[in-house]
Structure formats: C-alpha cells, structure tokens
C-alpha cells in the first residue's frame, strides 16, 4: 500500500530581497567613504536628473553614450543618507519577503527594478527642469508595498502602539494601514515641499505601478502555487 506524504519543504530564502538590501548597503558604504565633492558628482552622474533625462536638445547618440535612460535604474540603489537607506530597507524587508515568495524571486526582482525605473520616470516628469538628482529606492519599495496589497488584500499587519506607559501589539488589516500610508503620500505631493526635497510623486506612482504589476502577475502566481 502506498501512502501519500505531503511535502514539507522549507520555503526558499528570499534571495532577491537580500540581494537588493546588500546592493543598497554596499553602494551607500562606498559613497560614504568618498569625499563630499566626489560623492555629489556620483549622485549627479548616476542619479535621475530630470533636466538631463528630459533634455529635448540632446542628440539621441549622446543620450545612449551617457546611459541617461539607465540612470532610472542606477538611481534606485543610491541613497543620500543612512536614514533614507534604513527607512527604505525596513519597508522592503517587511513587505518584500512575502511578495517575493508569492511572485517568485526572479519576477519579484524584475518588478522591483521596473517599478522603480517607471516611478523615477514619473518623478522626473513632475520635476522637469530640476537639476537635483532623484535617488533612492523609494519608488521601487512603494511598488513592493502596492504589490503586497494586491497579492494579500486580506492580510493583517502587526503594529506596536504606545498606550500610556505600555506598548500594545495589535493586528490591523493591511488595506487600512497601507491605504493610510498611500493617502499620506498623495497628500505630501501638495504639501510635501514644505518638508524637504522629496519626489513624492515617485512614491505615489510606484505604489500604483506595483498594484498593476501584481494584478497582471496573479495568473502566473496561481500556476506557480499549483505546481
């Protein structure tokens, strides 16, 4: 008699999320070791500079040689300071591990890069003429948050709330918490300049792109889970 034993294989490690975190940290440490003038030159060279990217007078051959379109991607892995890096990596780990396991590592990595590049492009259009570079993985991480919401609409997220002198752990529906975050990003597109030079439309567009890409990937996710 043959007895069917269900597979209890451990899930594969989220190598794409770990690779992204490692790449961002290595690039940040490399930049931090540079003198300030050289660091600013690298930010201007490999960040997304709207006035350079959208310059209609630049010949197409010059744009190809200078890899201007590629800077939409390289900017994702460059962070201006440790607080910027820490915030993005924290969100990436919280939402990225589950999203990667659902999408598969290769598809997740492609979504991260594509979502970040498109978000940077939208940010460049909203800041056309600006010479300050757009850097950081905020747009790509926002795409991960949007993908997580589309893939796990009924999930609940743990949150620690201060109640007087005590800390209370509560579980809040993901759509409620992520929806509140998304509304804040949209609000900051109007009042955000008062809080610093942040490309808020990059966050908003990245979130929307992540939702769309995850919804388009759902048939592939279903096939992958069945297999």
mmCIF file with all atom_site columns, C-alpha atoms in Angstrom:
data_model
loop_
_atom_site.group_PDB
_atom_site.id
_atom_site.type_symbol
_atom_site.label_atom_id
_atom_site.label_alt_id
_atom_site.label_comp_id
_atom_site.label_asym_id
_atom_site.label_entity_id
_atom_site.label_seq_id
_atom_site.pdbx_PDB_ins_code
_atom_site.Cartn_x
_atom_site.Cartn_y
_atom_site.Cartn_z
_atom_site.occupancy
_atom_site.B_iso_or_equiv
_atom_site.pdbx_formal_charge
_atom_site.auth_seq_id
_atom_site.auth_comp_id
_atom_site.auth_asym_id
_atom_site.auth_atom_id
_atom_site.pdbx_PDB_model_num
ATOM 1   C CA . UNK A 1 1   ? 0.000  0.000  0.000   1.00 0.00 ? 1   UNK A CA 1
ATOM 2   C CA . UNK A 1 2   ? 1.315  3.443  -0.964  1.00 0.00 ? 2   UNK A CA 1
ATOM 3   C CA . UNK A 1 3   ? 0.754  6.316  1.439   1.00 0.00 ? 3   UNK A CA 1
ATOM 4   C CA . UNK A 1 4   ? 0.924  9.905  0.181   1.00 0.00 ? 4   UNK A CA 1
ATOM 5   C CA . UNK A 1 5   ? 3.066  12.058 2.429   1.00 0.00 ? 5   UNK A CA 1
ATOM 6   C CA . UNK A 1 6   ? 2.614  15.816 1.892   1.00 0.00 ? 6   UNK A CA 1
ATOM 7   C CA . UNK A 1 7   ? 5.761  17.752 1.109   1.00 0.00 ? 7   UNK A CA 1
ATOM 8   C CA . UNK A 1 8   ? 7.057  19.881 3.958   1.00 0.00 ? 8   UNK A CA 1
ATOM 9   C CA . UNK A 1 9   ? 9.828  21.612 2.078   1.00 0.00 ? 9   UNK A CA 1
ATOM 10  C CA . UNK A 1 10  ? 11.009 24.793 3.655   1.00 0.00 ? 10  UNK A CA 1
ATOM 11  C CA . UNK A 1 11  ? 10.456 27.891 1.546   1.00 0.00 ? 11  UNK A CA 1
ATOM 12  C CA . UNK A 1 12  ? 13.488 29.057 -0.349  1.00 0.00 ? 12  UNK A CA 1
ATOM 13  C CA . UNK A 1 13  ? 15.314 32.038 1.142   1.00 0.00 ? 13  UNK A CA 1
ATOM 14  C CA . UNK A 1 14  ? 14.190 35.361 -0.355  1.00 0.00 ? 14  UNK A CA 1
ATOM 15  C CA . UNK A 1 15  ? 17.419 35.874 -2.265  1.00 0.00 ? 15  UNK A CA 1
ATOM 16  C CA . UNK A 1 16  ? 16.116 38.782 -4.358  1.00 0.00 ? 16  UNK A CA 1
ATOM 17  C CA . UNK A 1 17  ? 15.181 40.833 -1.290  1.00 0.00 ? 17  UNK A CA 1
ATOM 18  C CA . UNK A 1 18  ? 18.515 40.012 0.353   1.00 0.00 ? 18  UNK A CA 1
ATOM 19  C CA . UNK A 1 19  ? 20.387 40.883 -2.850  1.00 0.00 ? 19  UNK A CA 1
ATOM 20  C CA . UNK A 1 20  ? 18.657 44.272 -3.100  1.00 0.00 ? 20  UNK A CA 1
ATOM 21  C CA . UNK A 1 21  ? 19.392 45.100 0.545   1.00 0.00 ? 21  UNK A CA 1
ATOM 22  C CA . UNK A 1 22  ? 23.041 44.056 0.155   1.00 0.00 ? 22  UNK A CA 1
ATOM 23  C CA . UNK A 1 23  ? 23.452 46.105 -3.037  1.00 0.00 ? 23  UNK A CA 1
ATOM 24  C CA . UNK A 1 24  ? 21.958 49.244 -1.471  1.00 0.00 ? 24  UNK A CA 1
ATOM 25  C CA . UNK A 1 25  ? 24.090 48.916 1.667   1.00 0.00 ? 25  UNK A CA 1
ATOM 26  C CA . UNK A 1 26  ? 27.309 48.309 -0.293  1.00 0.00 ? 26  UNK A CA 1
ATOM 27  C CA . UNK A 1 27  ? 26.668 51.306 -2.558  1.00 0.00 ? 27  UNK A CA 1
ATOM 28  C CA . UNK A 1 28  ? 25.858 53.506 0.444   1.00 0.00 ? 28  UNK A CA 1
ATOM 29  C CA . UNK A 1 29  ? 29.056 52.499 2.297   1.00 0.00 ? 29  UNK A CA 1
ATOM 30  C CA . UNK A 1 30  ? 31.052 53.071 -0.902  1.00 0.00 ? 30  UNK A CA 1
ATOM 31  C CA . UNK A 1 31  ? 29.586 56.558 -1.314  1.00 0.00 ? 31  UNK A CA 1
ATOM 32  C CA . UNK A 1 32  ? 30.038 57.392 2.372   1.00 0.00 ? 32  UNK A CA 1
ATOM 33  C CA . UNK A 1 33  ? 33.771 56.638 2.059   1.00 0.00 ? 33  UNK A CA 1
ATOM 34  C CA . UNK A 1 34  ? 34.182 59.289 -0.650  1.00 0.00 ? 34  UNK A CA 1
ATOM 35  C CA . UNK A 1 35  ? 34.968 62.977 -0.160  1.00 0.00 ? 35  UNK A CA 1
ATOM 36  C CA . UNK A 1 36  ? 31.846 65.118 -0.376  1.00 0.00 ? 36  UNK A CA 1
ATOM 37  C CA . UNK A 1 37  ? 32.609 66.683 -3.820  1.00 0.00 ? 37  UNK A CA 1
ATOM 38  C CA . UNK A 1 38  ? 33.244 63.264 -5.357  1.00 0.00 ? 38  UNK A CA 1
ATOM 39  C CA . UNK A 1 39  ? 30.094 61.848 -3.740  1.00 0.00 ? 39  UNK A CA 1
ATOM 40  C CA . UNK A 1 40  ? 27.955 64.665 -5.141  1.00 0.00 ? 40  UNK A CA 1
ATOM 41  C CA . UNK A 1 41  ? 29.471 64.052 -8.567  1.00 0.00 ? 41  UNK A CA 1
ATOM 42  C CA . UNK A 1 42  ? 28.444 60.383 -8.411  1.00 0.00 ? 42  UNK A CA 1
ATOM 43  C CA . UNK A 1 43  ? 24.905 61.342 -7.363  1.00 0.00 ? 43  UNK A CA 1
ATOM 44  C CA . UNK A 1 44  ? 24.658 63.735 -10.305 1.00 0.00 ? 44  UNK A CA 1
ATOM 45  C CA . UNK A 1 45  ? 26.178 61.186 -12.689 1.00 0.00 ? 45  UNK A CA 1
ATOM 46  C CA . UNK A 1 46  ? 24.114 58.122 -11.770 1.00 0.00 ? 46  UNK A CA 1
ATOM 47  C CA . UNK A 1 47  ? 21.007 59.630 -10.191 1.00 0.00 ? 47  UNK A CA 1
ATOM 48  C CA . UNK A 1 48  ? 17.930 60.531 -12.213 1.00 0.00 ? 48  UNK A CA 1
ATOM 49  C CA . UNK A 1 49  ? 18.405 64.212 -13.087 1.00 0.00 ? 49  UNK A CA 1
ATOM 50  C CA . UNK A 1 50  ? 15.140 65.460 -14.664 1.00 0.00 ? 50  UNK A CA 1
ATOM 51  C CA . UNK A 1 51  ? 16.720 68.307 -16.629 1.00 0.00 ? 51  UNK A CA 1
ATOM 52  C CA . UNK A 1 52  ? 19.274 65.915 -18.140 1.00 0.00 ? 52  UNK A CA 1
ATOM 53  C CA . UNK A 1 53  ? 16.966 62.975 -18.728 1.00 0.00 ? 53  UNK A CA 1
ATOM 54  C CA . UNK A 1 54  ? 14.276 65.067 -20.410 1.00 0.00 ? 54  UNK A CA 1
ATOM 55  C CA . UNK A 1 55  ? 16.563 67.394 -22.357 1.00 0.00 ? 55  UNK A CA 1
ATOM 56  C CA . UNK A 1 56  ? 14.965 67.574 -25.836 1.00 0.00 ? 56  UNK A CA 1
ATOM 57  C CA . UNK A 1 57  ? 18.055 69.202 -27.337 1.00 0.00 ? 57  UNK A CA 1
ATOM 58  C CA . UNK A 1 58  ? 20.438 66.346 -26.528 1.00 0.00 ? 58  UNK A CA 1
ATOM 59  C CA . UNK A 1 59  ? 21.207 64.146 -29.576 1.00 0.00 ? 59  UNK A CA 1
ATOM 60  C CA . UNK A 1 60  ? 19.992 60.576 -29.203 1.00 0.00 ? 60  UNK A CA 1
ATOM 61  C CA . UNK A 1 61  ? 23.534 59.231 -29.717 1.00 0.00 ? 61  UNK A CA 1
ATOM 62  C CA . UNK A 1 62  ? 24.787 61.341 -26.833 1.00 0.00 ? 62  UNK A CA 1
ATOM 63  C CA . UNK A 1 63  ? 21.932 60.063 -24.663 1.00 0.00 ? 63  UNK A CA 1
ATOM 64  C CA . UNK A 1 64  ? 22.889 56.468 -25.488 1.00 0.00 ? 64  UNK A CA 1
ATOM 65  C CA . UNK A 1 65  ? 26.589 57.033 -24.806 1.00 0.00 ? 65  UNK A CA 1
ATOM 66  C CA . UNK A 1 66  ? 25.870 58.719 -21.468 1.00 0.00 ? 66  UNK A CA 1
ATOM 67  C CA . UNK A 1 67  ? 23.410 55.954 -20.491 1.00 0.00 ? 67  UNK A CA 1
ATOM 68  C CA . UNK A 1 68  ? 20.815 58.536 -19.472 1.00 0.00 ? 68  UNK A CA 1
ATOM 69  C CA . UNK A 1 69  ? 17.924 56.075 -19.529 1.00 0.00 ? 69  UNK A CA 1
ATOM 70  C CA . UNK A 1 70  ? 19.948 53.583 -17.454 1.00 0.00 ? 70  UNK A CA 1
ATOM 71  C CA . UNK A 1 71  ? 20.102 56.143 -14.654 1.00 0.00 ? 71  UNK A CA 1
ATOM 72  C CA . UNK A 1 72  ? 16.437 55.445 -13.972 1.00 0.00 ? 72  UNK A CA 1
ATOM 73  C CA . UNK A 1 73  ? 17.676 52.085 -12.663 1.00 0.00 ? 73  UNK A CA 1
ATOM 74  C CA . UNK A 1 74  ? 21.020 53.029 -11.104 1.00 0.00 ? 74  UNK A CA 1
ATOM 75  C CA . UNK A 1 75  ? 19.304 55.749 -9.058  1.00 0.00 ? 75  UNK A CA 1
ATOM 76  C CA . UNK A 1 76  ? 17.285 53.050 -7.272  1.00 0.00 ? 76  UNK A CA 1
ATOM 77  C CA . UNK A 1 77  ? 20.385 51.748 -5.471  1.00 0.00 ? 77  UNK A CA 1
ATOM 78  C CA . UNK A 1 78  ? 21.771 55.142 -4.404  1.00 0.00 ? 78  UNK A CA 1
ATOM 79  C CA . UNK A 1 79  ? 20.714 56.710 -1.081  1.00 0.00 ? 79  UNK A CA 1
ATOM 80  C CA . UNK A 1 80  ? 21.547 60.165 0.171   1.00 0.00 ? 80  UNK A CA 1
ATOM 81  C CA . UNK A 1 81  ? 21.883 59.366 3.894   1.00 0.00 ? 81  UNK A CA 1
ATOM 82  C CA . UNK A 1 82  ? 21.585 56.497 6.361   1.00 0.00 ? 82  UNK A CA 1
ATOM 83  C CA . UNK A 1 83  ? 18.047 57.480 7.443   1.00 0.00 ? 83  UNK A CA 1
ATOM 84  C CA . UNK A 1 84  ? 16.878 57.332 3.819   1.00 0.00 ? 84  UNK A CA 1
ATOM 85  C CA . UNK A 1 85  ? 18.517 53.935 3.415   1.00 0.00 ? 85  UNK A CA 1
ATOM 86  C CA . UNK A 1 86  ? 17.198 52.485 6.690   1.00 0.00 ? 86  UNK A CA 1
ATOM 87  C CA . UNK A 1 87  ? 13.600 53.509 6.055   1.00 0.00 ? 87  UNK A CA 1
ATOM 88  C CA . UNK A 1 88  ? 13.536 52.038 2.563   1.00 0.00 ? 88  UNK A CA 1
ATOM 89  C CA . UNK A 1 89  ? 15.233 48.779 3.572   1.00 0.00 ? 89  UNK A CA 1
ATOM 90  C CA . UNK A 1 90  ? 12.872 48.337 6.532   1.00 0.00 ? 90  UNK A CA 1
ATOM 91  C CA . UNK A 1 91  ? 9.809  48.653 4.297   1.00 0.00 ? 91  UNK A CA 1
ATOM 92  C CA . UNK A 1 92  ? 11.422 46.375 1.722   1.00 0.00 ? 92  UNK A CA 1
ATOM 93  C CA . UNK A 1 93  ? 12.034 43.579 4.223   1.00 0.00 ? 93  UNK A CA 1
ATOM 94  C CA . UNK A 1 94  ? 8.595  43.867 5.870   1.00 0.00 ? 94  UNK A CA 1
ATOM 95  C CA . UNK A 1 95  ? 6.650  43.705 2.605   1.00 0.00 ? 95  UNK A CA 1
ATOM 96  C CA . UNK A 1 96  ? 9.183  42.236 0.196   1.00 0.00 ? 96  UNK A CA 1
ATOM 97  C CA . UNK A 1 97  ? 9.715  38.791 1.710   1.00 0.00 ? 97  UNK A CA 1
ATOM 98  C CA . UNK A 1 98  ? 6.040  37.779 1.418   1.00 0.00 ? 98  UNK A CA 1
ATOM 99  C CA . UNK A 1 99  ? 5.676  39.385 -2.010  1.00 0.00 ? 99  UNK A CA 1
ATOM 100 C CA . UNK A 1 100 ? 8.797  37.600 -3.266  1.00 0.00 ? 100 UNK A CA 1
ATOM 101 C CA . UNK A 1 101 ? 7.582  34.205 -2.061  1.00 0.00 ? 101 UNK A CA 1
ATOM 102 C CA . UNK A 1 102 ? 4.285  34.727 -3.865  1.00 0.00 ? 102 UNK A CA 1
ATOM 103 C CA . UNK A 1 103 ? 5.723  36.114 -7.106  1.00 0.00 ? 103 UNK A CA 1
ATOM 104 C CA . UNK A 1 104 ? 8.926  34.116 -7.239  1.00 0.00 ? 104 UNK A CA 1
ATOM 105 C CA . UNK A 1 105 ? 12.350 35.695 -6.815  1.00 0.00 ? 105 UNK A CA 1
ATOM 106 C CA . UNK A 1 106 ? 13.045 36.435 -10.493 1.00 0.00 ? 106 UNK A CA 1
ATOM 107 C CA . UNK A 1 107 ? 9.639  38.032 -11.104 1.00 0.00 ? 107 UNK A CA 1
ATOM 108 C CA . UNK A 1 108 ? 9.895  39.984 -7.850  1.00 0.00 ? 108 UNK A CA 1
ATOM 109 C CA . UNK A 1 109 ? 13.320 41.352 -8.781  1.00 0.00 ? 109 UNK A CA 1
ATOM 110 C CA . UNK A 1 110 ? 12.046 42.357 -12.229 1.00 0.00 ? 110 UNK A CA 1
ATOM 111 C CA . UNK A 1 111 ? 9.034  44.074 -10.668 1.00 0.00 ? 111 UNK A CA 1
ATOM 112 C CA . UNK A 1 112 ? 11.268 45.947 -8.218  1.00 0.00 ? 112 UNK A CA 1
ATOM 113 C CA . UNK A 1 113 ? 13.573 47.256 -10.950 1.00 0.00 ? 113 UNK A CA 1
ATOM 114 C CA . UNK A 1 114 ? 10.804 48.020 -13.471 1.00 0.00 ? 114 UNK A CA 1
ATOM 115 C CA . UNK A 1 115 ? 8.552  49.624 -10.849 1.00 0.00 ? 115 UNK A CA 1
ATOM 116 C CA . UNK A 1 116 ? 11.406 51.751 -9.538  1.00 0.00 ? 116 UNK A CA 1
ATOM 117 C CA . UNK A 1 117 ? 12.505 52.862 -13.011 1.00 0.00 ? 117 UNK A CA 1
ATOM 118 C CA . UNK A 1 118 ? 8.969  53.835 -14.071 1.00 0.00 ? 118 UNK A CA 1
ATOM 119 C CA . UNK A 1 119 ? 8.398  55.628 -10.762 1.00 0.00 ? 119 UNK A CA 1
ATOM 120 C CA . UNK A 1 120 ? 11.621 57.601 -11.262 1.00 0.00 ? 120 UNK A CA 1
ATOM 121 C CA . UNK A 1 121 ? 10.467 58.483 -14.780 1.00 0.00 ? 121 UNK A CA 1
ATOM 122 C CA . UNK A 1 122 ? 7.161  59.832 -13.432 1.00 0.00 ? 122 UNK A CA 1
ATOM 123 C CA . UNK A 1 123 ? 9.078  61.749 -10.762 1.00 0.00 ? 123 UNK A CA 1
ATOM 124 C CA . UNK A 1 124 ? 11.313 63.250 -13.441 1.00 0.00 ? 124 UNK A CA 1
ATOM 125 C CA . UNK A 1 125 ? 8.291  64.448 -15.441 1.00 0.00 ? 125 UNK A CA 1
ATOM 126 C CA . UNK A 1 126 ? 6.757  66.077 -12.346 1.00 0.00 ? 126 UNK A CA 1
ATOM 127 C CA . UNK A 1 127 ? 10.071 67.824 -11.640 1.00 0.00 ? 127 UNK A CA 1
ATOM 128 C CA . UNK A 1 128 ? 11.008 68.623 -15.245 1.00 0.00 ? 128 UNK A CA 1
ATOM 129 C CA . UNK A 1 129 ? 13.730 71.237 -15.415 1.00 0.00 ? 129 UNK A CA 1
ATOM 130 C CA . UNK A 1 130 ? 15.094 70.402 -11.964 1.00 0.00 ? 130 UNK A CA 1
ATOM 131 C CA . UNK A 1 131 ? 18.821 69.728 -11.811 1.00 0.00 ? 131 UNK A CA 1
ATOM 132 C CA . UNK A 1 132 ? 18.741 67.996 -8.408  1.00 0.00 ? 132 UNK A CA 1
ATOM 133 C CA . UNK A 1 133 ? 19.047 64.200 -8.828  1.00 0.00 ? 133 UNK A CA 1
ATOM 134 C CA . UNK A 1 134 ? 16.287 61.802 -7.784  1.00 0.00 ? 134 UNK A CA 1
ATOM 135 C CA . UNK A 1 135 ? 17.946 58.972 -5.832  1.00 0.00 ? 135 UNK A CA 1
ATOM 136 C CA . UNK A 1 136 ? 16.824 56.157 -3.596  1.00 0.00 ? 136 UNK A CA 1
ATOM 137 C CA . UNK A 1 137 ? 14.664 53.059 -3.842  1.00 0.00 ? 137 UNK A CA 1
ATOM 138 C CA . UNK A 1 138 ? 11.522 54.772 -2.506  1.00 0.00 ? 138 UNK A CA 1
ATOM 139 C CA . UNK A 1 139 ? 9.660  54.341 -5.801  1.00 0.00 ? 139 UNK A CA 1
ATOM 140 C CA . UNK A 1 140 ? 10.671 50.694 -6.106  1.00 0.00 ? 140 UNK A CA 1
ATOM 141 C CA . UNK A 1 141 ? 9.810  49.977 -2.460  1.00 0.00 ? 141 UNK A CA 1
ATOM 142 C CA . UNK A 1 142 ? 6.449  51.705 -2.965  1.00 0.00 ? 142 UNK A CA 1
ATOM 143 C CA . UNK A 1 143 ? 5.880  49.292 -5.860  1.00 0.00 ? 143 UNK A CA 1
ATOM 144 C CA . UNK A 1 144 ? 6.590  46.419 -3.462  1.00 0.00 ? 144 UNK A CA 1
ATOM 145 C CA . UNK A 1 145 ? 4.046  47.819 -0.983  1.00 0.00 ? 145 UNK A CA 1
ATOM 146 C CA . UNK A 1 146 ? 1.451  48.107 -3.761  1.00 0.00 ? 146 UNK A CA 1
ATOM 147 C CA . UNK A 1 147 ? 2.195  44.562 -4.924  1.00 0.00 ? 147 UNK A CA 1
ATOM 148 C CA . UNK A 1 148 ? 1.815  43.256 -1.371  1.00 0.00 ? 148 UNK A CA 1
ATOM 149 C CA . UNK A 1 149 ? -1.607 44.888 -1.069  1.00 0.00 ? 149 UNK A CA 1
ATOM 150 C CA . UNK A 1 150 ? -2.741 43.404 -4.391  1.00 0.00 ? 150 UNK A CA 1
ATOM 151 C CA . UNK A 1 151 ? -1.449 39.937 -3.509  1.00 0.00 ? 151 UNK A CA 1
ATOM 152 C CA . UNK A 1 152 ? -2.611 39.844 0.116   1.00 0.00 ? 152 UNK A CA 1
ATOM 153 C CA . UNK A 1 153 ? -5.715 42.070 0.385   1.00 0.00 ? 153 UNK A CA 1
ATOM 154 C CA . UNK A 1 154 ? -6.932 40.221 3.491   1.00 0.00 ? 154 UNK A CA 1
ATOM 155 C CA . UNK A 1 155 ? -3.618 40.208 5.345   1.00 0.00 ? 155 UNK A CA 1
ATOM 156 C CA . UNK A 1 156 ? -3.229 41.759 8.769   1.00 0.00 ? 156 UNK A CA 1
ATOM 157 C CA . UNK A 1 157 ? -0.117 43.645 9.816   1.00 0.00 ? 157 UNK A CA 1
ATOM 158 C CA . UNK A 1 158 ? 1.292  43.776 13.323  1.00 0.00 ? 158 UNK A CA 1
ATOM 159 C CA . UNK A 1 159 ? 1.738  47.209 14.841  1.00 0.00 ? 159 UNK A CA 1
ATOM 160 C CA . UNK A 1 160 ? 3.082  48.302 18.223  1.00 0.00 ? 160 UNK A CA 1
ATOM 161 C CA . UNK A 1 161 ? 1.089  51.199 19.698  1.00 0.00 ? 161 UNK A CA 1
ATOM 162 C CA . UNK A 1 162 ? 2.102  53.197 22.791  1.00 0.00 ? 162 UNK A CA 1
ATOM 163 C CA . UNK A 1 163 ? -0.774 53.188 25.280  1.00 0.00 ? 163 UNK A CA 1
ATOM 164 C CA . UNK A 1 164 ? 0.339  55.313 28.187  1.00 0.00 ? 164 UNK A CA 1
ATOM 165 C CA . UNK A 1 165 ? 3.412  53.683 29.716  1.00 0.00 ? 165 UNK A CA 1
ATOM 166 C CA . UNK A 1 166 ? 2.702  50.375 27.986  1.00 0.00 ? 166 UNK A CA 1
ATOM 167 C CA . UNK A 1 167 ? 3.262  49.110 24.465  1.00 0.00 ? 167 UNK A CA 1
ATOM 168 C CA . UNK A 1 168 ? 0.372  47.199 22.916  1.00 0.00 ? 168 UNK A CA 1
ATOM 169 C CA . UNK A 1 169 ? 0.771  44.856 19.945  1.00 0.00 ? 169 UNK A CA 1
ATOM 170 C CA . UNK A 1 170 ? -2.243 44.962 17.639  1.00 0.00 ? 170 UNK A CA 1
ATOM 171 C CA . UNK A 1 171 ? -3.035 43.453 14.248  1.00 0.00 ? 171 UNK A CA 1
ATOM 172 C CA . UNK A 1 172 ? -4.525 45.860 11.719  1.00 0.00 ? 172 UNK A CA 1
ATOM 173 C CA . UNK A 1 173 ? -5.943 44.956 8.271   1.00 0.00 ? 173 UNK A CA 1
ATOM 174 C CA . UNK A 1 174 ? -3.297 45.608 5.639   1.00 0.00 ? 174 UNK A CA 1
ATOM 175 C CA . UNK A 1 175 ? -5.630 47.620 3.343   1.00 0.00 ? 175 UNK A CA 1
ATOM 176 C CA . UNK A 1 176 ? -6.352 50.024 6.206   1.00 0.00 ? 176 UNK A CA 1
ATOM 177 C CA . UNK A 1 177 ? -2.725 50.597 7.174   1.00 0.00 ? 177 UNK A CA 1
ATOM 178 C CA . UNK A 1 178 ? -1.348 50.676 3.625   1.00 0.00 ? 178 UNK A CA 1
ATOM 179 C CA . UNK A 1 179 ? -4.269 52.830 2.454   1.00 0.00 ? 179 UNK A CA 1
ATOM 180 C CA . UNK A 1 180 ? -3.465 55.375 5.180   1.00 0.00 ? 180 UNK A CA 1
ATOM 181 C CA . UNK A 1 181 ? 0.184  55.384 4.076   1.00 0.00 ? 181 UNK A CA 1
ATOM 182 C CA . UNK A 1 182 ? -0.818 55.840 0.416   1.00 0.00 ? 182 UNK A CA 1
ATOM 183 C CA . UNK A 1 183 ? -3.096 58.771 1.289   1.00 0.00 ? 183 UNK A CA 1
ATOM 184 C CA . UNK A 1 184 ? -0.229 60.410 3.169   1.00 0.00 ? 184 UNK A CA 1
ATOM 185 C CA . UNK A 1 185 ? 1.993  60.097 0.093   1.00 0.00 ? 185 UNK A CA 1
ATOM 186 C CA . UNK A 1 186 ? -0.713 61.674 -2.045  1.00 0.00 ? 186 UNK A CA 1
ATOM 187 C CA . UNK A 1 187 ? -1.193 64.475 0.489   1.00 0.00 ? 187 UNK A CA 1
ATOM 188 C CA . UNK A 1 188 ? 2.533  65.175 0.545   1.00 0.00 ? 188 UNK A CA 1
ATOM 189 C CA . UNK A 1 189 ? 2.525  65.736 -3.226  1.00 0.00 ? 189 UNK A CA 1
ATOM 190 C CA . UNK A 1 190 ? 0.777  69.023 -2.402  1.00 0.00 ? 190 UNK A CA 1
ATOM 191 C CA . UNK A 1 191 ? 2.286  69.985 0.957   1.00 0.00 ? 191 UNK A CA 1
ATOM 192 C CA . UNK A 1 192 ? 5.444  67.883 0.831   1.00 0.00 ? 192 UNK A CA 1
ATOM 193 C CA . UNK A 1 193 ? 7.831  70.591 -0.463  1.00 0.00 ? 193 UNK A CA 1
ATOM 194 C CA . UNK A 1 194 ? 7.493  72.254 2.929   1.00 0.00 ? 194 UNK A CA 1
ATOM 195 C CA . UNK A 1 195 ? 9.075  69.136 4.480   1.00 0.00 ? 195 UNK A CA 1
ATOM 196 C CA . UNK A 1 196 ? 12.082 68.885 2.183   1.00 0.00 ? 196 UNK A CA 1
ATOM 197 C CA . UNK A 1 197 ? 13.054 67.974 -1.362  1.00 0.00 ? 197 UNK A CA 1
ATOM 198 C CA . UNK A 1 198 ? 11.313 64.616 -1.759  1.00 0.00 ? 198 UNK A CA 1
ATOM 199 C CA . UNK A 1 199 ? 9.899  63.333 -5.057  1.00 0.00 ? 199 UNK A CA 1
ATOM 200 C CA . UNK A 1 200 ? 6.520  62.370 -3.583  1.00 0.00 ? 200 UNK A CA 1
ATOM 201 C CA . UNK A 1 201 ? 5.013  61.529 -6.967  1.00 0.00 ? 201 UNK A CA 1
ATOM 202 C CA . UNK A 1 202 ? 7.654  58.831 -7.234  1.00 0.00 ? 202 UNK A CA 1
ATOM 203 C CA . UNK A 1 203 ? 6.098  57.155 -4.179  1.00 0.00 ? 203 UNK A CA 1
ATOM 204 C CA . UNK A 1 204 ? 2.533  57.502 -5.466  1.00 0.00 ? 204 UNK A CA 1
ATOM 205 C CA . UNK A 1 205 ? 3.309  56.267 -8.973  1.00 0.00 ? 205 UNK A CA 1
ATOM 206 C CA . UNK A 1 206 ? 5.475  53.428 -7.658  1.00 0.00 ? 206 UNK A CA 1
ATOM 207 C CA . UNK A 1 207 ? 2.624  52.231 -5.448  1.00 0.00 ? 207 UNK A CA 1
ATOM 208 C CA . UNK A 1 208 ? 0.145  52.290 -8.349  1.00 0.00 ? 208 UNK A CA 1
ATOM 209 C CA . UNK A 1 209 ? 2.616  50.520 -10.661 1.00 0.00 ? 209 UNK A CA 1
ATOM 210 C CA . UNK A 1 210 ? 3.171  47.799 -8.062  1.00 0.00 ? 210 UNK A CA 1
ATOM 211 C CA . UNK A 1 211 ? -0.570 47.173 -7.751  1.00 0.00 ? 211 UNK A CA 1
ATOM 212 C CA . UNK A 1 212 ? -0.944 46.878 -11.533 1.00 0.00 ? 212 UNK A CA 1
ATOM 213 C CA . UNK A 1 213 ? 2.078  44.603 -11.988 1.00 0.00 ? 213 UNK A CA 1
ATOM 214 C CA . UNK A 1 214 ? 0.950  42.307 -9.166  1.00 0.00 ? 214 UNK A CA 1
ATOM 215 C CA . UNK A 1 215 ? -2.569 42.030 -10.577 1.00 0.00 ? 215 UNK A CA 1
ATOM 216 C CA . UNK A 1 216 ? -1.141 41.189 -14.002 1.00 0.00 ? 216 UNK A CA 1
ATOM 217 C CA . UNK A 1 217 ? 1.045  38.529 -12.354 1.00 0.00 ? 217 UNK A CA 1
ATOM 218 C CA . UNK A 1 218 ? -1.776 36.809 -10.461 1.00 0.00 ? 218 UNK A CA 1
ATOM 219 C CA . UNK A 1 219 ? -2.387 34.111 -13.120 1.00 0.00 ? 219 UNK A CA 1
ATOM 220 C CA . UNK A 1 220 ? 1.328  33.256 -13.077 1.00 0.00 ? 220 UNK A CA 1
ATOM 221 C CA . UNK A 1 221 ? 1.281  33.216 -9.259  1.00 0.00 ? 221 UNK A CA 1
ATOM 222 C CA . UNK A 1 222 ? -1.700 30.821 -9.284  1.00 0.00 ? 222 UNK A CA 1
ATOM 223 C CA . UNK A 1 223 ? 0.089  28.481 -11.718 1.00 0.00 ? 223 UNK A CA 1
ATOM 224 C CA . UNK A 1 224 ? 3.222  28.621 -9.613  1.00 0.00 ? 224 UNK A CA 1
ATOM 225 C CA . UNK A 1 225 ? 1.338  27.729 -6.415  1.00 0.00 ? 225 UNK A CA 1
ATOM 226 C CA . UNK A 1 226 ? -0.426 24.831 -8.126  1.00 0.00 ? 226 UNK A CA 1
ATOM 227 C CA . UNK A 1 227 ? 2.891  23.433 -9.288  1.00 0.00 ? 227 UNK A CA 1
#
